[in-house]
Amino acid sequence: MWLNHVVRRGLDRTPDALALRDAGRDVSWRRLHRDVEALAARLRRDVPRGSRVLVLSGNRVEVIETYLACASAAVVAVPVNPALTDREIEAIAGSVEPAAAVADAEGLARLAALYPGLPLTDITAVAGLPDAGLPDAGLPDAGLPDAGPEPTPHEGAGLADPVMILHTSATTGTAKGVVVDQRSLQLNALSWLADVGPRPGTVFLNAGPLFHGSVVIALDHLAAGGTVCVLDRFTPQGCLAALERWQVEHAFLVPSMVRLTLDARALPSTDLGALRLLLHGAAPMPAELAVEARGRLGVELQTVFGITEGGGPVVSLAPHTEVGAPPVPGAVCVGRPMLGTALRITDSDGREVGQGTLGEVQVAGAGLMQGYWKRPEATAEVLRDGWLNTHDMGCVDADGLVWIVDRRNDLILRGGQNVYPAEIEHVLRQSPNVADVVVVPVESPVWGQIPVAFVQPRTPEAFDAAELLGLCIEGLAAYKRPSHFLPLETVPRNPAGKALRPRLRELAHRLVIESENTP
């Protein structure tokens, strides 16, 4: 219903304007409508209403067309990360029991081997599927066939019907399938219009993976009547080229992408005159990086705090908002709740706490997930009485601004005292030799847990543990100081830019605990 209306509205108002674009195709609203209904007709033919359809492909405009077609056909799209192993894909497929799949060439080969007999559609051939014969408002287009006779209308997914199952990034455990309905997408689009305000025709660059929950931001710009440009994969040079070539006005990047873009050799010679707003999220944006980005890119910055289970963006910090000192060093101000989102801070027993008091951040609203797919116990752990526990630690200040300190699961308990990794990371980022840093706990027979810092130096020879220790002695209480500083060529992060803390905790255990116990 909602996504169908988004496509139809674009067709009715600006049929020849660009809706989608990537390196291989420009897709007008008229073409988008045709492609979506052609694929929806194929899906209606192959699978029953309400079935799950795997979507396994690298970034391309046809991925978005596939999501829209699934909604039109009243089936549920299940995006899958192409980087997953066959075993991980089998775990997802075993849970959702797909009735069909849409995939690129590599995905088709993998799925054909894993699931012989599963109906497969080549995503690269969507534009060549037989026309579904739907009316196109009588508007001419030399590149499209005549609409033909009026077809029997099909009822797509309703507002309360599941339309996507987005799997979490599993930074704290096994990935879970987040069930998203169209009401969630509708609310998010309306809140995005209210808080970000893209105008019709705004050119937006989607630089992140389309299988991730951040895809809702692309859908938000599409709902605003904008043009969504899809980057096949992020590289600093490729991102800069796309920003210039497509005259991008809004872009969403994670902080690590911003850092790499600023360090790119092509930046001084790239024309970014069209770029007006850089949206960022998924990880904290260091203050010094934000200042550098504003100055060198000549753009406004807007913080977006979101969670897949919450329907995507739920809190945003608008440009030019006056922000005071953080309640805890390293805490990040993420702004105020967006339209349709309620927010509260609670203690460990679920009782709401007052302004300035650290606790667990909880959100409520019609955009919340329906639940985790076939995981009622896991759903009950985070959804209670209409409130979603984000598992983030934070507070609300006297001005109503929300501050995030750390995820509750990342909190380090040293001798009964709370140690926030973000506070240590903030101190270590003061070194000009540090490109990235992540702090994780390791077990201690004396203290329970102690912090260990993984540091990515700007150059291999720039790593200096003595310098880092000196910064911590100067800026942190003794119980907060890391016991070890471990160099890494690159801090591992998932496609959304979040540090892979479980992997780093395992690595810290091997490097610190096991090495100390080796004779």
Short mmCIF file of C-alpha atoms in Angstrom, two decimals:
data_model
loop_
_atom_site.label_atom_id
_atom_site.label_comp_id
_atom_site.label_asym_id
_atom_site.label_seq_id
_atom_site.Cartn_x
_atom_site.Cartn_y
_atom_site.Cartn_z
CA MET A 1 0.00 0.00 0.00
CA TRP A 2 2.56 2.62 1.14
CA LEU A 3 5.38 1.63 -1.21
CA ASN A 4 2.94 1.19 -4.09
CA HIS A 5 1.71 4.72 -3.44
CA VAL A 6 5.28 6.08 -3.43
CA VAL A 7 5.88 4.64 -6.91
CA ARG A 8 2.50 5.67 -8.25
CA ARG A 9 2.88 9.23 -6.94
CA GLY A 10 6.19 9.62 -8.73
CA LEU A 11 4.66 8.25 -11.93
CA ASP A 12 1.70 10.62 -11.75
CA ARG A 13 3.67 13.77 -10.91
CA THR A 14 7.07 13.54 -12.62
CA PRO A 15 7.04 10.43 -14.84
CA ASP A 16 10.20 11.30 -16.75
CA ALA A 17 12.27 12.51 -13.79
CA LEU A 18 14.96 10.22 -12.43
CA ALA A 19 13.93 8.01 -9.53
CA LEU A 20 16.98 5.71 -9.36
CA ARG A 21 20.48 5.80 -10.78
CA ASP A 22 23.64 3.71 -10.60
CA ALA A 23 26.74 3.26 -12.75
CA GLY A 24 24.82 1.12 -15.23
CA ARG A 25 21.28 2.51 -15.41
CA ASP A 26 19.15 5.62 -15.11
CA VAL A 27 15.59 4.76 -14.08
CA SER A 28 12.74 7.23 -14.51
CA TRP A 29 9.60 7.00 -12.42
CA ARG A 30 7.83 5.60 -15.47
CA ARG A 31 10.48 2.91 -15.91
CA LEU A 32 10.49 2.21 -12.18
CA HIS A 33 6.73 1.63 -12.23
CA ARG A 34 7.04 -0.72 -15.22
CA ASP A 35 9.95 -2.71 -13.74
CA VAL A 36 8.32 -3.04 -10.34
CA GLU A 37 5.04 -4.33 -11.74
CA ALA A 38 6.78 -6.67 -14.19
CA LEU A 39 8.76 -8.29 -11.37
CA ALA A 40 5.71 -8.28 -9.07
CA ALA A 41 3.79 -10.21 -11.75
CA ARG A 42 6.60 -12.80 -11.86
CA LEU A 43 6.53 -13.13 -8.07
CA ARG A 44 2.74 -13.50 -7.98
CA ARG A 45 3.08 -16.27 -10.51
CA ASP A 46 5.81 -18.12 -8.63
CA VAL A 47 4.94 -17.80 -4.93
CA PRO A 48 1.89 -17.46 -2.65
CA ARG A 49 1.00 -14.22 -0.93
CA GLY A 50 2.96 -13.71 2.30
CA SER A 51 5.87 -15.92 1.21
CA ARG A 52 9.47 -14.93 1.86
CA VAL A 53 11.76 -14.05 -1.06
CA LEU A 54 15.53 -13.97 -0.63
CA VAL A 55 17.30 -10.99 -2.23
CA LEU A 56 20.99 -11.77 -2.72
CA SER A 57 22.85 -9.17 -4.73
CA GLY A 58 25.49 -6.51 -4.67
CA ASN A 59 24.35 -2.89 -4.71
CA ARG A 60 22.43 -1.90 -7.84
CA VAL A 61 19.17 -0.07 -8.57
CA GLU A 62 17.38 -3.36 -9.21
CA VAL A 63 17.71 -4.22 -5.50
CA ILE A 64 15.43 -1.31 -4.62
CA GLU A 65 13.13 -2.25 -7.50
CA THR A 66 12.95 -5.77 -6.04
CA TYR A 67 11.93 -4.52 -2.59
CA LEU A 68 9.18 -2.42 -4.17
CA ALA A 69 8.04 -5.37 -6.30
CA CYS A 70 7.85 -7.64 -3.26
CA ALA A 71 5.55 -5.11 -1.57
CA SER A 72 3.40 -4.90 -4.69
CA ALA A 73 3.17 -8.70 -4.84
CA ALA A 74 2.42 -8.92 -1.10
CA VAL A 75 5.46 -11.08 -0.39
CA VAL A 76 8.22 -10.45 2.14
CA ALA A 77 11.70 -9.43 0.94
CA VAL A 78 14.59 -10.96 2.89
CA PRO A 79 17.80 -9.07 2.03
CA VAL A 80 20.95 -11.18 2.39
CA ASN A 81 24.51 -9.91 2.68
CA PRO A 82 26.47 -11.35 -0.29
CA ALA A 83 29.56 -11.55 1.93
CA LEU A 84 27.97 -14.23 4.13
CA THR A 85 29.26 -17.77 3.91
CA ASP A 86 27.03 -20.54 2.57
CA ARG A 87 26.51 -21.74 6.13
CA GLU A 88 25.31 -18.30 7.21
CA ILE A 89 22.98 -18.06 4.21
CA GLU A 90 21.61 -21.49 5.05
CA ALA A 91 20.90 -20.33 8.61
CA ILE A 92 18.83 -17.41 7.33
CA ALA A 93 17.08 -19.48 4.68
CA GLY A 94 16.37 -22.24 7.17
CA SER A 95 14.61 -19.73 9.37
CA VAL A 96 12.54 -17.84 6.77
CA GLU A 97 11.85 -20.83 4.45
CA PRO A 98 12.00 -18.87 1.18
CA ALA A 99 9.62 -19.65 -1.66
CA ALA A 100 11.78 -17.89 -4.25
CA ALA A 101 14.86 -15.73 -4.66
CA VAL A 102 16.03 -12.76 -6.71
CA ALA A 103 19.80 -12.58 -7.11
CA ASP A 104 22.71 -11.44 -9.24
CA ALA A 105 24.90 -13.89 -11.18
CA GLU A 106 27.05 -14.89 -8.23
CA GLY A 107 24.03 -15.20 -5.94
CA LEU A 108 22.15 -17.30 -8.50
CA ALA A 109 25.02 -19.77 -8.72
CA ARG A 110 25.27 -20.08 -4.95
CA LEU A 111 21.53 -20.47 -4.40
CA ALA A 112 21.14 -22.95 -7.26
CA ALA A 113 23.77 -25.15 -5.61
CA LEU A 114 22.27 -24.77 -2.14
CA TYR A 115 18.59 -25.06 -3.06
CA PRO A 116 17.93 -26.93 -6.33
CA GLY A 117 14.37 -26.29 -7.45
CA LEU A 118 13.99 -22.92 -5.72
CA PRO A 119 12.45 -20.46 -8.24
CA LEU A 120 15.20 -17.98 -9.11
CA THR A 121 15.02 -14.64 -10.93
CA ASP A 122 18.09 -12.92 -12.34
CA ILE A 123 18.07 -9.43 -10.83
CA THR A 124 20.11 -8.08 -13.74
CA ALA A 125 17.26 -9.01 -16.10
CA VAL A 126 14.48 -7.15 -14.27
CA ALA A 127 14.40 -4.42 -16.92
CA GLY A 128 13.82 -7.09 -19.59
CA LEU A 129 10.94 -8.91 -17.90
CA PRO A 130 7.70 -9.02 -19.91
CA ASP A 131 5.55 -5.95 -19.36
CA ALA A 132 2.79 -6.56 -16.82
CA GLY A 133 0.32 -4.58 -18.90
CA LEU A 134 -0.40 -1.99 -16.23
CA PRO A 135 -1.62 1.46 -17.26
CA ASP A 136 0.99 4.24 -17.29
CA ALA A 137 -1.34 7.24 -17.09
CA GLY A 138 -1.43 7.46 -20.89
CA LEU A 139 1.97 9.14 -21.03
CA PRO A 140 4.22 8.39 -24.01
CA ASP A 141 7.65 6.84 -23.60
CA ALA A 142 9.56 5.65 -26.64
CA GLY A 143 11.54 3.18 -24.58
CA LEU A 144 8.54 1.35 -23.15
CA PRO A 145 5.85 -0.80 -24.75
CA ASP A 146 2.25 0.34 -24.90
CA ALA A 147 0.38 -0.34 -21.70
CA GLY A 148 -2.25 -2.50 -23.39
CA PRO A 149 -5.64 -3.24 -21.89
CA GLU A 150 -6.47 -2.39 -18.32
CA PRO A 151 -5.44 -5.38 -16.13
CA THR A 152 -7.16 -6.77 -13.11
CA PRO A 153 -5.83 -4.71 -10.16
CA HIS A 154 -3.73 -6.51 -7.56
CA GLU A 155 -3.82 -5.66 -3.90
CA GLY A 156 -0.31 -5.27 -2.53
CA ALA A 157 0.81 -5.61 1.06
CA GLY A 158 -1.20 -3.60 3.57
CA LEU A 159 0.20 -1.25 6.20
CA ALA A 160 0.23 -3.95 8.87
CA ASP A 161 1.64 -6.67 6.61
CA PRO A 162 5.31 -7.65 6.93
CA VAL A 163 7.21 -6.35 3.92
CA MET A 164 10.86 -7.00 4.87
CA ILE A 165 12.88 -9.14 7.23
CA LEU A 166 16.12 -7.29 7.91
CA HIS A 167 18.79 -9.24 9.72
CA THR A 168 20.74 -7.45 12.42
CA SER A 169 24.47 -7.06 12.09
CA ALA A 170 25.06 -9.47 14.98
CA THR A 171 27.54 -7.22 16.79
CA THR A 172 26.36 -8.75 20.06
CA GLY A 173 25.48 -12.29 19.01
CA THR A 174 23.62 -14.33 16.41
CA ALA A 175 21.87 -12.28 13.73
CA LYS A 176 18.12 -12.01 14.20
CA GLY A 177 15.49 -11.29 11.57
CA VAL A 178 13.72 -7.99 12.23
CA VAL A 179 10.18 -8.05 10.82
CA VAL A 180 9.30 -4.67 9.27
CA ASP A 181 5.84 -3.71 8.07
CA GLN A 182 4.79 -0.92 5.71
CA ARG A 183 3.47 1.20 8.57
CA SER A 184 7.02 1.38 9.90
CA LEU A 185 8.35 2.50 6.52
CA GLN A 186 5.55 5.05 6.19
CA LEU A 187 6.18 6.58 9.62
CA ASN A 188 9.92 6.74 9.01
CA ALA A 189 9.43 8.51 5.69
CA LEU A 190 7.10 11.08 7.26
CA SER A 191 9.48 11.70 10.16
CA TRP A 192 12.36 12.06 7.69
CA LEU A 193 10.40 14.67 5.76
CA ALA A 194 9.76 16.56 9.01
CA ASP A 195 13.28 16.38 10.44
CA VAL A 196 15.54 16.32 7.36
CA GLY A 197 13.24 17.90 4.81
CA PRO A 198 14.44 16.70 1.40
CA ARG A 199 12.67 18.55 -1.39
CA PRO A 200 11.22 16.82 -4.46
CA GLY A 201 14.05 16.19 -6.86
CA THR A 202 16.76 16.11 -4.17
CA VAL A 203 19.64 13.90 -5.33
CA PHE A 204 20.67 11.46 -2.60
CA LEU A 205 23.70 9.16 -2.59
CA ASN A 206 23.28 5.73 -0.99
CA ALA A 207 26.86 4.66 -0.28
CA GLY A 208 26.04 1.87 2.17
CA PRO A 209 24.83 -1.68 1.59
CA LEU A 210 21.24 -2.09 0.45
CA PHE A 211 20.80 -5.29 2.47
CA HIS A 212 21.23 -3.27 5.68
CA GLY A 213 18.56 -1.48 7.72
CA SER A 214 19.90 1.88 6.54
CA VAL A 215 18.15 1.20 3.21
CA VAL A 216 15.11 2.89 4.76
CA ILE A 217 16.92 6.22 4.30
CA ALA A 218 17.03 5.60 0.55
CA LEU A 219 13.32 4.76 0.65
CA ASP A 220 12.73 7.99 2.60
CA HIS A 221 14.30 10.07 -0.15
CA LEU A 222 12.36 8.15 -2.76
CA ALA A 223 9.13 8.88 -0.87
CA ALA A 224 10.06 12.58 -0.94
CA GLY A 225 10.17 12.43 -4.74
CA GLY A 226 13.95 12.53 -4.86
CA THR A 227 16.52 10.70 -6.95
CA VAL A 228 18.35 7.86 -5.20
CA CYS A 229 21.84 7.21 -6.54
CA VAL A 230 23.27 3.81 -5.64
CA LEU A 231 27.00 3.28 -5.21
CA ASP A 232 27.91 -0.29 -6.11
CA ARG A 233 30.52 -0.39 -3.35
CA PHE A 234 32.22 2.26 -1.28
CA THR A 235 35.72 3.42 -2.12
CA PRO A 236 36.88 6.97 -1.38
CA GLN A 237 37.69 7.67 -5.03
CA GLY A 238 34.44 6.11 -6.25
CA CYS A 239 32.40 8.05 -3.72
CA LEU A 240 33.97 11.37 -4.71
CA ALA A 241 33.46 10.61 -8.40
CA ALA A 242 29.79 9.80 -7.80
CA LEU A 243 29.23 12.94 -5.72
CA GLU A 244 30.61 15.08 -8.53
CA ARG A 245 29.21 13.21 -11.56
CA TRP A 246 25.67 12.89 -10.20
CA GLN A 247 25.60 16.34 -8.54
CA VAL A 248 24.59 14.79 -5.22
CA GLU A 249 22.89 17.09 -2.70
CA HIS A 250 22.37 14.72 0.27
CA ALA A 251 24.59 11.77 1.22
CA PHE A 252 24.61 9.30 4.09
CA LEU A 253 28.05 8.06 5.22
CA VAL A 254 29.36 6.38 8.35
CA PRO A 255 32.26 8.16 10.09
CA SER A 256 34.88 5.74 8.76
CA MET A 257 33.72 6.56 5.21
CA VAL A 258 34.00 10.27 6.00
CA ARG A 259 37.57 9.83 7.25
CA LEU A 260 38.60 7.87 4.16
CA THR A 261 36.96 10.42 1.86
CA LEU A 262 38.77 13.31 3.52
CA ASP A 263 42.07 11.45 3.13
CA ALA A 264 41.49 10.71 -0.58
CA ARG A 265 43.99 12.31 -2.95
CA ALA A 266 41.19 13.25 -5.36
CA LEU A 267 39.35 15.46 -2.86
CA PRO A 268 41.03 18.80 -3.74
CA SER A 269 40.21 18.38 -7.44
CA THR A 270 36.61 17.18 -6.92
CA ASP A 271 33.72 19.59 -7.44
CA LEU A 272 31.34 19.15 -4.51
CA GLY A 273 29.40 22.33 -5.15
CA ALA A 274 26.03 20.54 -5.21
CA LEU A 275 26.52 18.75 -1.88
CA ARG A 276 24.52 20.47 0.85
CA LEU A 277 23.97 17.95 3.63
CA LEU A 278 26.08 15.08 4.92
CA LEU A 279 24.06 12.71 7.09
CA HIS A 280 26.05 10.34 9.28
CA GLY A 281 25.32 7.54 11.71
CA ALA A 282 25.98 3.92 12.74
CA ALA A 283 29.00 4.95 14.84
CA PRO A 284 30.03 8.05 16.83
CA MET A 285 31.43 10.94 14.79
CA PRO A 286 34.49 12.32 16.62
CA ALA A 287 34.14 16.07 17.13
CA GLU A 288 37.39 16.87 15.38
CA LEU A 289 36.35 14.80 12.36
CA ALA A 290 33.03 16.67 12.18
CA VAL A 291 34.84 20.03 12.20
CA GLU A 292 37.21 18.87 9.46
CA ALA A 293 34.34 17.52 7.35
CA ARG A 294 32.39 20.77 7.55
CA GLY A 295 35.41 22.82 6.60
CA ARG A 296 36.85 20.73 3.81
CA LEU A 297 33.60 19.49 2.25
CA GLY A 298 31.71 22.74 2.73
CA VAL A 299 28.54 21.00 3.95
CA GLU A 300 26.21 20.89 6.90
CA LEU A 301 26.30 17.76 9.05
CA GLN A 302 23.29 16.00 10.55
CA THR A 303 23.62 13.17 13.04
CA VAL A 304 21.24 10.24 12.65
CA PHE A 305 20.80 7.72 15.46
CA GLY A 306 18.88 4.66 14.39
CA ILE A 307 18.24 1.04 15.18
CA THR A 308 16.87 -1.61 12.86
CA GLU A 309 14.42 -2.82 15.49
CA GLY A 310 13.11 0.74 15.84
CA GLY A 311 12.33 1.09 12.15
CA GLY A 312 15.53 2.95 11.27
CA PRO A 313 16.33 6.55 12.28
CA VAL A 314 14.66 7.51 15.57
CA VAL A 315 16.75 10.44 16.85
CA SER A 316 18.45 13.22 14.90
CA LEU A 317 20.66 16.22 15.62
CA ALA A 318 19.87 19.01 13.17
CA PRO A 319 22.61 21.31 11.88
CA HIS A 320 23.34 24.44 13.97
CA THR A 321 21.85 22.91 17.14
CA GLU A 322 23.67 24.33 20.16
CA VAL A 323 25.15 21.50 22.19
CA GLY A 324 26.73 21.77 25.63
CA ALA A 325 29.44 19.73 27.28
CA PRO A 326 28.99 15.94 27.27
CA PRO A 327 27.82 14.37 30.54
CA VAL A 328 30.62 11.80 30.22
CA PRO A 329 33.78 12.35 28.13
CA GLY A 330 33.27 10.53 24.87
CA ALA A 331 29.48 10.72 25.02
CA VAL A 332 27.91 11.73 21.71
CA CYS A 333 24.92 14.03 21.31
CA VAL A 334 22.50 12.48 18.82
CA GLY A 335 19.80 15.14 19.05
CA ARG A 336 16.10 14.86 19.77
CA PRO A 337 13.50 12.16 19.03
CA MET A 338 12.14 12.36 15.49
CA LEU A 339 8.47 12.78 14.66
CA GLY A 340 6.51 9.73 15.84
CA THR A 341 9.16 8.51 18.29
CA ALA A 342 8.92 8.70 22.07
CA LEU A 343 12.08 8.23 24.15
CA ARG A 344 12.88 7.59 27.79
CA ILE A 345 15.89 6.63 29.93
CA THR A 346 15.45 3.82 32.46
CA ASP A 347 17.47 2.10 35.16
CA SER A 348 18.23 -1.62 35.12
CA ASP A 349 14.79 -2.33 36.63
CA GLY A 350 12.96 -0.44 33.89
CA ARG A 351 12.13 2.64 35.99
CA GLU A 352 12.40 5.98 34.22
CA VAL A 353 15.22 8.20 35.52
CA GLY A 354 15.57 11.97 35.52
CA GLN A 355 17.49 14.39 33.35
CA GLY A 356 21.23 13.95 33.37
CA THR A 357 21.11 10.42 34.80
CA LEU A 358 22.70 7.67 32.74
CA GLY A 359 20.54 4.67 31.94
CA GLU A 360 19.22 2.50 29.13
CA VAL A 361 17.72 4.27 26.12
CA GLN A 362 14.24 3.05 25.21
CA VAL A 363 12.04 4.18 22.32
CA ALA A 364 8.38 3.73 21.41
CA GLY A 365 6.22 4.46 18.39
CA ALA A 366 4.34 2.93 15.48
CA GLY A 367 7.60 2.40 13.61
CA LEU A 368 8.89 -0.37 15.87
CA MET A 369 9.47 -3.82 14.44
CA GLN A 370 6.73 -6.41 14.75
CA GLY A 371 9.30 -8.65 16.40
CA TYR A 372 12.17 -10.99 15.62
CA TRP A 373 11.21 -13.64 13.08
CA LYS A 374 10.35 -16.86 14.96
CA ARG A 375 12.19 -15.58 18.06
CA PRO A 376 9.46 -14.77 20.62
CA GLU A 377 11.82 -15.05 23.59
CA ALA A 378 14.34 -12.67 22.02
CA THR A 379 11.49 -10.30 21.12
CA ALA A 380 10.23 -10.28 24.68
CA GLU A 381 13.71 -9.35 25.92
CA VAL A 382 13.73 -6.05 24.03
CA LEU A 383 10.03 -5.21 23.49
CA ARG A 384 7.89 -4.68 26.56
CA ASP A 385 4.69 -2.64 26.97
CA GLY A 386 5.31 -0.91 23.65
CA TRP A 387 8.87 0.15 24.52
CA LEU A 388 11.99 -1.06 22.72
CA ASN A 389 15.16 -1.34 24.78
CA THR A 390 17.96 -0.25 22.44
CA HIS A 391 20.61 -1.56 24.85
CA ASP A 392 22.38 1.77 24.47
CA MET A 393 23.47 3.68 27.56
CA GLY A 394 22.70 7.37 27.55
CA CYS A 395 20.89 10.29 29.12
CA VAL A 396 18.75 13.32 28.28
CA ASP A 397 20.07 16.74 29.27
CA ALA A 398 18.14 19.80 30.44
CA ASP A 399 17.60 20.95 26.84
CA GLY A 400 16.00 17.65 25.85
CA LEU A 401 19.03 16.52 23.87
CA VAL A 402 19.83 12.82 23.90
CA TRP A 403 23.40 11.68 24.61
CA ILE A 404 24.69 8.19 23.87
CA VAL A 405 27.60 6.80 25.86
CA ASP A 406 27.91 3.13 24.92
CA ARG A 407 25.98 -0.03 24.32
CA ARG A 408 25.09 -1.73 27.59
CA ASN A 409 26.69 -4.92 26.32
CA ASP A 410 29.95 -3.03 25.69
CA LEU A 411 30.13 -1.66 29.24
CA ILE A 412 33.23 -2.83 31.11
CA LEU A 413 32.84 -3.68 34.81
CA ARG A 414 36.23 -3.28 36.49
CA GLY A 415 36.20 -4.02 40.17
CA GLY A 416 32.53 -3.03 40.40
CA GLN A 417 33.07 0.29 38.63
CA ASN A 418 31.59 1.16 35.24
CA VAL A 419 34.12 1.84 32.49
CA TYR A 420 32.72 3.24 29.25
CA PRO A 421 34.78 2.31 26.17
CA ALA A 422 33.67 5.54 24.47
CA GLU A 423 35.38 7.60 27.16
CA ILE A 424 38.71 5.82 26.64
CA GLU A 425 38.36 5.95 22.85
CA HIS A 426 37.73 9.70 23.10
CA VAL A 427 41.00 10.23 24.97
CA LEU A 428 43.04 8.06 22.61
CA ARG A 429 41.66 9.85 19.54
CA GLN A 430 43.36 13.00 20.78
CA SER A 431 46.61 11.57 19.45
CA PRO A 432 47.36 12.73 15.88
CA ASN A 433 48.87 9.28 15.31
CA VAL A 434 45.58 7.41 15.88
CA ALA A 435 43.35 6.76 12.87
CA ASP A 436 40.84 4.52 14.66
CA VAL A 437 40.45 2.89 18.06
CA VAL A 438 38.14 0.40 19.75
CA VAL A 439 38.23 -0.59 23.43
CA VAL A 440 37.00 -4.01 24.58
CA PRO A 441 37.14 -5.95 27.86
CA VAL A 442 39.19 -9.01 28.75
CA GLU A 443 38.71 -11.19 31.79
CA SER A 444 40.73 -10.51 34.92
CA PRO A 445 40.94 -12.83 37.96
CA VAL A 446 41.40 -9.77 40.17
CA TRP A 447 39.15 -7.11 38.66
CA GLY A 448 36.59 -9.16 36.74
CA GLN A 449 37.22 -7.19 33.53
CA ILE A 450 39.91 -4.81 32.35
CA PRO A 451 39.96 -2.63 29.22
CA VAL A 452 42.19 -3.35 26.24
CA ALA A 453 42.62 -0.82 23.41
CA PHE A 454 42.98 -1.84 19.77
CA VAL A 455 44.60 1.04 17.91
CA GLN A 456 44.84 1.60 14.16
CA PRO A 457 47.77 3.99 13.70
CA ARG A 458 47.84 6.46 10.83
CA THR A 459 51.07 4.80 9.67
CA PRO A 460 52.63 1.56 10.98
CA GLU A 461 55.59 3.39 12.46
CA ALA A 462 53.30 5.88 14.25
CA PHE A 463 52.14 3.35 16.86
CA ASP A 464 53.55 4.37 20.24
CA ALA A 465 52.16 2.58 23.28
CA ALA A 466 54.04 4.90 25.64
CA GLU A 467 52.38 7.96 24.07
CA LEU A 468 48.95 6.35 24.35
CA LEU A 469 49.52 5.43 27.98
CA GLY A 470 50.60 9.00 28.67
CA LEU A 471 47.34 10.32 27.23
CA CYS A 472 45.37 7.95 29.46
CA ILE A 473 47.35 8.88 32.57
CA GLU A 474 46.65 12.52 31.85
CA GLY A 475 42.97 12.14 30.98
CA LEU A 476 41.58 9.10 32.80
CA ALA A 477 41.24 7.78 36.32
CA ALA A 478 43.55 4.84 36.99
CA TYR A 479 40.77 2.23 36.89
CA LYS A 480 39.77 3.33 33.38
CA ARG A 481 43.21 3.00 31.79
CA PRO A 482 43.71 0.13 29.33
CA SER A 483 46.02 -2.65 30.44
CA HIS A 484 47.26 -3.19 26.87
CA PHE A 485 47.51 -1.17 23.65
CA LEU A 486 47.40 -3.48 20.64
CA PRO A 487 48.13 -2.26 17.10
CA LEU A 488 45.89 -3.25 14.20
CA GLU A 489 46.38 -2.57 10.52
CA THR A 490 42.63 -1.91 10.25
CA VAL A 491 39.89 -1.96 12.87
CA PRO A 492 37.35 -4.53 11.60
CA ARG A 493 33.93 -3.03 10.97
CA ASN A 494 30.78 -4.38 9.38
CA PRO A 495 29.31 -2.81 6.22
CA ALA A 496 27.32 -0.39 8.37
CA GLY A 497 30.50 0.94 9.97
CA LYS A 498 30.03 -0.66 13.39
CA ALA A 499 33.12 -2.15 15.02
CA LEU A 500 33.06 -5.94 15.21
CA ARG A 501 33.52 -5.99 18.96
CA PRO A 502 32.89 -9.74 19.45
CA ARG A 503 35.74 -10.49 17.04
CA LEU A 504 37.99 -8.02 18.86
CA ARG A 505 37.08 -9.48 22.25
CA GLU A 506 38.11 -12.91 21.00
CA LEU A 507 41.33 -11.49 19.59
CA ALA A 508 42.07 -9.68 22.86
CA HIS A 509 41.53 -12.91 24.78
CA ARG A 510 44.02 -14.73 22.55
CA LEU A 511 46.61 -11.98 22.58
CA VAL A 512 46.39 -11.09 26.26
CA ILE A 513 45.00 -13.95 28.34
CA GLU A 514 46.25 -16.96 26.40
CA SER A 515 49.70 -15.45 25.83
CA GLU A 516 50.07 -14.73 29.55
CA ASN A 517 49.12 -18.32 30.38
CA THR A 518 51.51 -19.84 27.84
CA PRO A 519 54.62 -21.27 29.55
#
